[in-house]
């Protein structure tokens, strides 16, 4: 029976089954692990190898120069590069979570490579102390690393994305530690990494700000490994015991005494259930909390690669995966299993053989059919073997036919996952993910890894298949295509690119154009960026490829003034002033923005601009503005204002205005302004009162009259050709202000006022002097005006009389009534209202 | 009563909009550890007073200061500037920092731009060599709810910047604000715009949709059916007219700032402390105010009189006869509205002291004459007289604003309406006692039948106009609407009222808002309105922004 042969390959560790599957036979020729330093990335990632220079090895038919070799997990070569990095021996090498290969050499220099064996980020140093003392050993996790120097100091890079080395507390030891391990930051209290050092008979926990001693007397420890969840520590003691301890050393979980006290070469966790110990080219021992360990024999060197759900075992010839057999698989294939899933699987076999026993089996498990189907689907997910996946899914499908309420999507979902897993497990791609690893890794990350390895087509298919946006894939493809096609002409390459880019809405053409530019293909970049719909992305790129004119046009079109300013300052900095002026003068928005900015900040430069574009009048306005600024600045009016800077500025402005034809008014106004200022200054000197400067002509006249200086008032009047009418208004009000009623009367009798007596009436009413007003009201010619004036001083009868003389008196009457009436009536209404409300005491 | 208006009755979820802005502001404060000095530019401070209580800011360790050229006086070592991206403000900040440097004061400077950082402002810091000292961030605050149906972009200089300086930054701001709003309310399917700035905003809005598409597929039916954009320039006449609604009059005479007026405490019947100013909040949280704000002032006086009289009668009855408990209860309930009545009686009386002046009537007369274009000479004479009397320049300028083609437009759109009954109005012309504001007539046409029917008139008004349907699906051709969806929309329009967002670029007056509210209350309109404006304005404030020299 098939089921028997499946279970026959399992090993029993106490009460749990383990299986060791051979996933690939390695296709890397004569690579010998014993002669190489090897770094294999988790999640079925690539393997990097460099010939080990700490060992004396015999060279076969190979170059004496060492090479960095990169393979996929099936041993297919991906890339290689000569390893000639200075800085001494290679002391550490590992892949980060982002699949960057980090290589640390003796002097503390850190090099970073991508899967194509290209340096992908700038090298950096772990610091002066590392350089001086020399780095001995490194321990890596996720995206971080610690290293220890010959002076027993520990340095840490918490995250390679932002590689800033920091020093941990001095452990204060005099001997090199027996072994090292780290607890990842995500599992520590402090959120920072904790380094475990096996020293003497105990462990030192070293953190950024302190050292702590743990497990005194339990050791000495020869080897250590921290479990995937950071909770347990597996250690091998000097007397040959394997101890599994909580990482805070509060409890020993179990203890196993090995036959030999020789420390193993490698120690690793297999899931969370067992610990693997490997002695060089001899034995791999799997130890669990209970029962006898399982032993595997190897006659070739191996590397243990811990995964979240097992351990991959890499040897010269094969890649194996050792894991605990999943429960669903056990339920189906365990010898003698009578669980529903096993019976369902069996039923399918009978069905295929057209045996009636199929039906019998089904009837037996009728009540738990759904559970059996679920188990078959789950077990299929854990299989690497295609035909067994198929058989298990068929079993599930067979059972589902009799199980109407079983959710369809579980089955479909599993089929999808398996198609993806099988695709990437293909040895050419060589990513042997288990279903659990795949779920932990997530599809987008997997797609990211595929495109980094240039498997764009598979990546695109997978994203489409899973309904993810193909944007990432297409972006990466386009960039890679540009890099890889230096021989293809710009237009041809553009067509190739556009063809694919069109597949994806909202893709960033600007980013691809930027890449083209960085590959030295500026023309291609310009052609690509033309297709970018987002101006905020397009404009900066156009600037970076020196397409300023086009950038300015696009920025203006976008309506985003911020972009226009961006271009403006860029061009301003780059071009000589005259060119710059020419560029912006042709575009109103750019010009206006420039003027706005310069008004605030670059006055002199703005003057240059106006002069160079022939806008003399605008220079004139600027000068006027400067003169007003001086007005606000009290310091400026010190000294002699007559020849002071203000008047000089105004005169300059006047000159500029007069040079243009269309600005006669401005020219005249500036001239008079200067004249007025001078005159006002003289007045201030003669009256010794600083109240004239910067008032209007009207105000100046009024002030003069109020001060009783009628001669000066007259002079201002003639100087500035103030009209008679205006003169009467001004003088009448001024006299009323000082309440010089005699003078007012005299003034009214000088001659017949040119605009009538209205100014006199208004002035008196304004000053609240009824008696005076009455003198002039009868002299108003219009009965309407008379009537209104009477009304305003509350003389109802006279108002009515006057109104009756007016032509259309009806309307006037009612209005007068309103004016008179509203006062009394309205206020009385409100007064009573207020009285009524006040009983409340609200206010 | 709170100055921050309640938004519970809004037709759009403005409350969540405001909460979002509050949260973002508090997060900025929280992200800067410890005590800090929050320095706000004064205009923005006014806006924020309608967004968040200052006590909340203080609870988050912020000490408040206003930004000015003077150095910041504080013990704090962390200074957080919250400013709009205006060049003159950047100069203040630079000089603040340089002052600290010269005194050897070491501080951390955080600068948050509202609503976004700009190249031109950062340029100033580079020139002043303080850029490296600043940690710069953005506070994307684009839209401030002033009331349950009024939003403001708080761009008080927009009109001047766009039409005088040619700086169209505010148009981008407006488009961005609409776009942001659309992320929660859905893409607005119908857009009508009149004027240069408005059509430009429409263009920018479309390109923003390309840059950051709103996926309307999963949003359902858009909450706002129509977007109407108008340039203030299209109708400069209306804001120049003296507003005669209660709210309009309050603004004209006492200036409503950030939803409240500041007046002498004596006006409000307060004690004898002279010169002490108090703030009176004015928004729809005050039920009485909500009822009377949009009425013609004449009517308001009557309404208030009625209310007071009825209370007085009740009071008399309470005193005289024994009454049932339920009657007493009713009376007590009425008493609750007393403070509101008292408040508005005080305000109205204060206003009346202005409106009963003859000069006020003379001015209204002239305005009416100007609008009817009957006799230019009288008008000029009047204006000349004003100049002679040396009245404030602003008043003179307000009257001088006149318009060509006015007569044709006024006739075609029936702007001058004889026989208006201000107490029981049936047309928006009640707002100005006989003049229907041009701007609102345009809105009325826009929602009724689109502008195609008045194409000829539209051509007489300044600036181009557009009338477009935006595709709600994500297809590339944005001009053709999806027919299925369209019929869907129409069906919904039958069932319930639609919502129109009316945006005034360059400001709106309270009187115009009143007209819109009146319009939506009329049977057959079928639309509710939400108004968004660059700033609340009246004729005086419009001219003031044009006159000020803000260097």
mmCIF file with all atom_site columns, N, CA and C in Angstrom, chain A residues 481-522:
data_model
loop_
_atom_site.group_PDB
_atom_site.id
_atom_site.type_symbol
_atom_site.label_atom_id
_atom_site.label_alt_id
_atom_site.label_comp_id
_atom_site.label_asym_id
_atom_site.label_entity_id
_atom_site.label_seq_id
_atom_site.pdbx_PDB_ins_code
_atom_site.Cartn_x
_atom_site.Cartn_y
_atom_site.Cartn_z
_atom_site.occupancy
_atom_site.B_iso_or_equiv
_atom_site.pdbx_formal_charge
_atom_site.auth_seq_id
_atom_site.auth_comp_id
_atom_site.auth_asym_id
_atom_site.auth_atom_id
_atom_site.pdbx_PDB_model_num
ATOM 1   N N  . UNK A 1 481 ? 15.457 46.066 -17.762 1.00 0.00 ? 481 UNK A N  1
ATOM 2   C CA . UNK A 1 481 ? 15.535 46.034 -19.223 1.00 0.00 ? 481 UNK A CA 1
ATOM 3   C C  . UNK A 1 481 ? 16.454 47.154 -19.714 1.00 0.00 ? 481 UNK A C  1
ATOM 4   N N  . UNK A 1 482 ? 16.289 48.318 -19.115 1.00 0.00 ? 482 UNK A N  1
ATOM 5   C CA . UNK A 1 482 ? 17.127 49.444 -19.553 1.00 0.00 ? 482 UNK A CA 1
ATOM 6   C C  . UNK A 1 482 ? 18.590 49.155 -19.248 1.00 0.00 ? 482 UNK A C  1
ATOM 7   N N  . UNK A 1 483 ? 18.844 48.650 -18.059 1.00 0.00 ? 483 UNK A N  1
ATOM 8   C CA . UNK A 1 483 ? 20.219 48.334 -17.673 1.00 0.00 ? 483 UNK A CA 1
ATOM 9   C C  . UNK A 1 483 ? 20.809 47.303 -18.628 1.00 0.00 ? 483 UNK A C  1
ATOM 10  N N  . UNK A 1 484 ? 19.988 46.334 -19.027 1.00 0.00 ? 484 UNK A N  1
ATOM 11  C CA . UNK A 1 484 ? 20.518 45.210 -19.776 1.00 0.00 ? 484 UNK A CA 1
ATOM 12  C C  . UNK A 1 484 ? 20.559 45.467 -21.281 1.00 0.00 ? 484 UNK A C  1
ATOM 13  N N  . UNK A 1 485 ? 20.034 46.625 -21.722 1.00 0.00 ? 485 UNK A N  1
ATOM 14  C CA . UNK A 1 485 ? 19.949 46.817 -23.167 1.00 0.00 ? 485 UNK A CA 1
ATOM 15  C C  . UNK A 1 485 ? 20.714 48.034 -23.657 1.00 0.00 ? 485 UNK A C  1
ATOM 16  N N  . UNK A 1 486 ? 21.995 48.114 -23.384 1.00 0.00 ? 486 UNK A N  1
ATOM 17  C CA . UNK A 1 486 ? 22.716 49.314 -23.848 1.00 0.00 ? 486 UNK A CA 1
ATOM 18  C C  . UNK A 1 486 ? 22.791 49.372 -25.368 1.00 0.00 ? 486 UNK A C  1
ATOM 19  N N  . UNK A 1 487 ? 22.559 48.244 -26.021 1.00 0.00 ? 487 UNK A N  1
ATOM 20  C CA . UNK A 1 487 ? 22.744 48.236 -27.471 1.00 0.00 ? 487 UNK A CA 1
ATOM 21  C C  . UNK A 1 487 ? 21.465 48.624 -28.222 1.00 0.00 ? 487 UNK A C  1
ATOM 22  N N  . UNK A 1 488 ? 20.332 48.589 -27.542 1.00 0.00 ? 488 UNK A N  1
ATOM 23  C CA . UNK A 1 488 ? 19.092 48.887 -28.267 1.00 0.00 ? 488 UNK A CA 1
ATOM 24  C C  . UNK A 1 488 ? 18.901 50.400 -28.369 1.00 0.00 ? 488 UNK A C  1
ATOM 25  N N  . UNK A 1 489 ? 18.486 50.843 -29.543 1.00 0.00 ? 489 UNK A N  1
ATOM 26  C CA . UNK A 1 489 ? 18.293 52.281 -29.777 1.00 0.00 ? 489 UNK A CA 1
ATOM 27  C C  . UNK A 1 489 ? 17.166 52.840 -28.906 1.00 0.00 ? 489 UNK A C  1
ATOM 28  N N  . UNK A 1 490 ? 17.260 54.140 -28.642 1.00 0.00 ? 490 UNK A N  1
ATOM 29  C CA . UNK A 1 490 ? 16.286 54.778 -27.747 1.00 0.00 ? 490 UNK A CA 1
ATOM 30  C C  . UNK A 1 490 ? 14.847 54.537 -28.173 1.00 0.00 ? 490 UNK A C  1
ATOM 31  N N  . UNK A 1 491 ? 14.538 54.819 -29.452 1.00 0.00 ? 491 UNK A N  1
ATOM 32  C CA . UNK A 1 491 ? 13.138 54.725 -29.871 1.00 0.00 ? 491 UNK A CA 1
ATOM 33  C C  . UNK A 1 491 ? 12.645 53.285 -29.802 1.00 0.00 ? 491 UNK A C  1
ATOM 34  N N  . UNK A 1 492 ? 13.505 52.370 -30.212 1.00 0.00 ? 492 UNK A N  1
ATOM 35  C CA . UNK A 1 492 ? 13.113 50.960 -30.175 1.00 0.00 ? 492 UNK A CA 1
ATOM 36  C C  . UNK A 1 492 ? 12.875 50.513 -28.740 1.00 0.00 ? 492 UNK A C  1
ATOM 37  N N  . UNK A 1 493 ? 13.794 50.903 -27.875 1.00 0.00 ? 493 UNK A N  1
ATOM 38  C CA . UNK A 1 493 ? 13.674 50.494 -26.474 1.00 0.00 ? 493 UNK A CA 1
ATOM 39  C C  . UNK A 1 493 ? 12.429 51.127 -25.847 1.00 0.00 ? 493 UNK A C  1
ATOM 40  N N  . UNK A 1 494 ? 12.163 52.382 -26.225 1.00 0.00 ? 494 UNK A N  1
ATOM 41  C CA . UNK A 1 494 ? 10.983 53.052 -25.679 1.00 0.00 ? 494 UNK A CA 1
ATOM 42  C C  . UNK A 1 494 ? 9.720  52.270 -26.033 1.00 0.00 ? 494 UNK A C  1
ATOM 43  N N  . UNK A 1 495 ? 9.651  51.820 -27.306 1.00 0.00 ? 495 UNK A N  1
ATOM 44  C CA . UNK A 1 495 ? 8.474  51.055 -27.719 1.00 0.00 ? 495 UNK A CA 1
ATOM 45  C C  . UNK A 1 495 ? 8.340  49.777 -26.905 1.00 0.00 ? 495 UNK A C  1
ATOM 46  N N  . UNK A 1 496 ? 9.466  49.090 -26.724 1.00 0.00 ? 496 UNK A N  1
ATOM 47  C CA . UNK A 1 496 ? 9.443  47.843 -25.949 1.00 0.00 ? 496 UNK A CA 1
ATOM 48  C C  . UNK A 1 496 ? 8.929  48.131 -24.541 1.00 0.00 ? 496 UNK A C  1
ATOM 49  N N  . UNK A 1 497 ? 9.445  49.207 -23.957 1.00 0.00 ? 497 UNK A N  1
ATOM 50  C CA . UNK A 1 497 ? 9.072  49.538 -22.573 1.00 0.00 ? 497 UNK A CA 1
ATOM 51  C C  . UNK A 1 497 ? 7.600  49.922 -22.490 1.00 0.00 ? 497 UNK A C  1
ATOM 52  N N  . UNK A 1 498 ? 7.184  50.832 -23.382 1.00 0.00 ? 498 UNK A N  1
ATOM 53  C CA . UNK A 1 498 ? 5.805  51.321 -23.304 1.00 0.00 ? 498 UNK A CA 1
ATOM 54  C C  . UNK A 1 498 ? 4.811  50.181 -23.447 1.00 0.00 ? 498 UNK A C  1
ATOM 55  N N  . UNK A 1 499 ? 5.172  49.250 -24.323 1.00 0.00 ? 499 UNK A N  1
ATOM 56  C CA . UNK A 1 499 ? 4.313  48.108 -24.556 1.00 0.00 ? 499 UNK A CA 1
ATOM 57  C C  . UNK A 1 499 ? 3.926  47.422 -23.244 1.00 0.00 ? 499 UNK A C  1
ATOM 58  N N  . UNK A 1 500 ? 4.906  47.273 -22.355 1.00 0.00 ? 500 UNK A N  1
ATOM 59  C CA . UNK A 1 500 ? 4.640  46.600 -21.080 1.00 0.00 ? 500 UNK A CA 1
ATOM 60  C C  . UNK A 1 500 ? 4.103  47.574 -20.026 1.00 0.00 ? 500 UNK A C  1
ATOM 61  N N  . UNK A 1 501 ? 4.633  48.790 -20.050 1.00 0.00 ? 501 UNK A N  1
ATOM 62  C CA . UNK A 1 501 ? 4.224  49.757 -19.018 1.00 0.00 ? 501 UNK A CA 1
ATOM 63  C C  . UNK A 1 501 ? 2.739  50.055 -19.109 1.00 0.00 ? 501 UNK A C  1
ATOM 64  N N  . UNK A 1 502 ? 2.221  49.982 -20.313 1.00 0.00 ? 502 UNK A N  1
ATOM 65  C CA . UNK A 1 502 ? 0.801  50.258 -20.502 1.00 0.00 ? 502 UNK A CA 1
ATOM 66  C C  . UNK A 1 502 ? -0.081 49.291 -19.727 1.00 0.00 ? 502 UNK A C  1
ATOM 67  N N  . UNK A 1 503 ? 0.458  48.113 -19.449 1.00 0.00 ? 503 UNK A N  1
ATOM 68  C CA . UNK A 1 503 ? -0.310 47.098 -18.723 1.00 0.00 ? 503 UNK A CA 1
ATOM 69  C C  . UNK A 1 503 ? -0.780 47.595 -17.367 1.00 0.00 ? 503 UNK A C  1
ATOM 70  N N  . UNK A 1 504 ? -0.097 48.579 -16.866 1.00 0.00 ? 504 UNK A N  1
ATOM 71  C CA . UNK A 1 504 ? -0.284 48.904 -15.460 1.00 0.00 ? 504 UNK A CA 1
ATOM 72  C C  . UNK A 1 504 ? -0.624 50.374 -15.320 1.00 0.00 ? 504 UNK A C  1
ATOM 73  N N  . UNK A 1 505 ? -1.846 50.643 -14.862 1.00 0.00 ? 505 UNK A N  1
ATOM 74  C CA . UNK A 1 505 ? -2.255 52.040 -14.666 1.00 0.00 ? 505 UNK A CA 1
ATOM 75  C C  . UNK A 1 505 ? -1.527 52.656 -13.488 1.00 0.00 ? 505 UNK A C  1
ATOM 76  N N  . UNK A 1 506 ? -1.238 53.910 -13.587 1.00 0.00 ? 506 UNK A N  1
ATOM 77  C CA . UNK A 1 506 ? -0.673 54.622 -12.451 1.00 0.00 ? 506 UNK A CA 1
ATOM 78  C C  . UNK A 1 506 ? 0.787  54.294 -12.178 1.00 0.00 ? 506 UNK A C  1
ATOM 79  N N  . UNK A 1 507 ? 1.443  53.636 -13.106 1.00 0.00 ? 507 UNK A N  1
ATOM 80  C CA . UNK A 1 507 ? 2.854  53.298 -12.895 1.00 0.00 ? 507 UNK A CA 1
ATOM 81  C C  . UNK A 1 507 ? 3.694  54.569 -13.004 1.00 0.00 ? 507 UNK A C  1
ATOM 82  N N  . UNK A 1 508 ? 4.804  54.592 -12.297 1.00 0.00 ? 508 UNK A N  1
ATOM 83  C CA . UNK A 1 508 ? 5.594  55.813 -12.257 1.00 0.00 ? 508 UNK A CA 1
ATOM 84  C C  . UNK A 1 508 ? 6.591  55.855 -13.410 1.00 0.00 ? 508 UNK A C  1
ATOM 85  N N  . UNK A 1 509 ? 6.217  56.552 -14.455 1.00 0.00 ? 509 UNK A N  1
ATOM 86  C CA . UNK A 1 509 ? 7.123  56.719 -15.581 1.00 0.00 ? 509 UNK A CA 1
ATOM 87  C C  . UNK A 1 509 ? 8.354  57.516 -15.165 1.00 0.00 ? 509 UNK A C  1
ATOM 88  N N  . UNK A 1 510 ? 8.136  58.431 -14.237 1.00 0.00 ? 510 UNK A N  1
ATOM 89  C CA . UNK A 1 510 ? 9.240  59.288 -13.816 1.00 0.00 ? 510 UNK A CA 1
ATOM 90  C C  . UNK A 1 510 ? 10.339 58.449 -13.188 1.00 0.00 ? 510 UNK A C  1
ATOM 91  N N  . UNK A 1 511 ? 9.949  57.440 -12.372 1.00 0.00 ? 511 UNK A N  1
ATOM 92  C CA . UNK A 1 511 ? 10.958 56.619 -11.708 1.00 0.00 ? 511 UNK A CA 1
ATOM 93  C C  . UNK A 1 511 ? 11.767 55.843 -12.738 1.00 0.00 ? 511 UNK A C  1
ATOM 94  N N  . UNK A 1 512 ? 11.078 55.365 -13.769 1.00 0.00 ? 512 UNK A N  1
ATOM 95  C CA . UNK A 1 512 ? 11.789 54.604 -14.802 1.00 0.00 ? 512 UNK A CA 1
ATOM 96  C C  . UNK A 1 512 ? 12.699 55.535 -15.594 1.00 0.00 ? 512 UNK A C  1
ATOM 97  N N  . UNK A 1 513 ? 12.183 56.725 -15.865 1.00 0.00 ? 513 UNK A N  1
ATOM 98  C CA . UNK A 1 513 ? 13.006 57.705 -16.571 1.00 0.00 ? 513 UNK A CA 1
ATOM 99  C C  . UNK A 1 513 ? 14.249 58.034 -15.757 1.00 0.00 ? 513 UNK A C  1
ATOM 100 N N  . UNK A 1 514 ? 14.063 58.151 -14.450 1.00 0.00 ? 514 UNK A N  1
ATOM 101 C CA . UNK A 1 514 ? 15.215 58.447 -13.584 1.00 0.00 ? 514 UNK A CA 1
ATOM 102 C C  . UNK A 1 514 ? 16.249 57.342 -13.713 1.00 0.00 ? 514 UNK A C  1
ATOM 103 N N  . UNK A 1 515 ? 15.766 56.116 -13.791 1.00 0.00 ? 515 UNK A N  1
ATOM 104 C CA . UNK A 1 515 ? 16.703 55.008 -13.926 1.00 0.00 ? 515 UNK A CA 1
ATOM 105 C C  . UNK A 1 515 ? 17.436 55.091 -15.263 1.00 0.00 ? 515 UNK A C  1
ATOM 106 N N  . UNK A 1 516 ? 16.672 55.387 -16.323 1.00 0.00 ? 516 UNK A N  1
ATOM 107 C CA . UNK A 1 516 ? 17.295 55.510 -17.640 1.00 0.00 ? 516 UNK A CA 1
ATOM 108 C C  . UNK A 1 516 ? 18.383 56.577 -17.600 1.00 0.00 ? 516 UNK A C  1
ATOM 109 N N  . UNK A 1 517 ? 18.094 57.670 -16.913 1.00 0.00 ? 517 UNK A N  1
ATOM 110 C CA . UNK A 1 517 ? 19.086 58.747 -16.822 1.00 0.00 ? 517 UNK A CA 1
ATOM 111 C C  . UNK A 1 517 ? 20.321 58.270 -16.072 1.00 0.00 ? 517 UNK A C  1
ATOM 112 N N  . UNK A 1 518 ? 20.095 57.511 -14.990 1.00 0.00 ? 518 UNK A N  1
ATOM 113 C CA . UNK A 1 518 ? 21.246 57.062 -14.208 1.00 0.00 ? 518 UNK A CA 1
ATOM 114 C C  . UNK A 1 518 ? 22.048 56.024 -14.988 1.00 0.00 ? 518 UNK A C  1
ATOM 115 N N  . UNK A 1 519 ? 21.434 55.423 -16.016 1.00 0.00 ? 519 UNK A N  1
ATOM 116 C CA . UNK A 1 519 ? 22.181 54.518 -16.882 1.00 0.00 ? 519 UNK A CA 1
ATOM 117 C C  . UNK A 1 519 ? 22.841 55.287 -18.018 1.00 0.00 ? 519 UNK A C  1
ATOM 118 N N  . UNK A 1 520 ? 22.810 56.594 -17.941 1.00 0.00 ? 520 UNK A N  1
ATOM 119 C CA . UNK A 1 520 ? 23.462 57.403 -18.958 1.00 0.00 ? 520 UNK A CA 1
ATOM 120 C C  . UNK A 1 520 ? 22.634 57.579 -20.219 1.00 0.00 ? 520 UNK A C  1
ATOM 121 N N  . UNK A 1 521 ? 21.331 57.321 -20.142 1.00 0.00 ? 521 UNK A N  1
ATOM 122 C CA . UNK A 1 521 ? 20.508 57.469 -21.358 1.00 0.00 ? 521 UNK A CA 1
ATOM 123 C C  . UNK A 1 521 ? 19.533 58.613 -21.171 1.00 0.00 ? 521 UNK A C  1
ATOM 124 N N  . UNK A 1 522 ? 20.068 59.809 -21.222 1.00 0.00 ? 522 UNK A N  1
ATOM 125 C CA . UNK A 1 522 ? 19.266 60.994 -20.944 1.00 0.00 ? 522 UNK A CA 1
ATOM 126 C C  . UNK A 1 522 ? 18.157 61.185 -21.959 1.00 0.00 ? 522 UNK A C  1
#
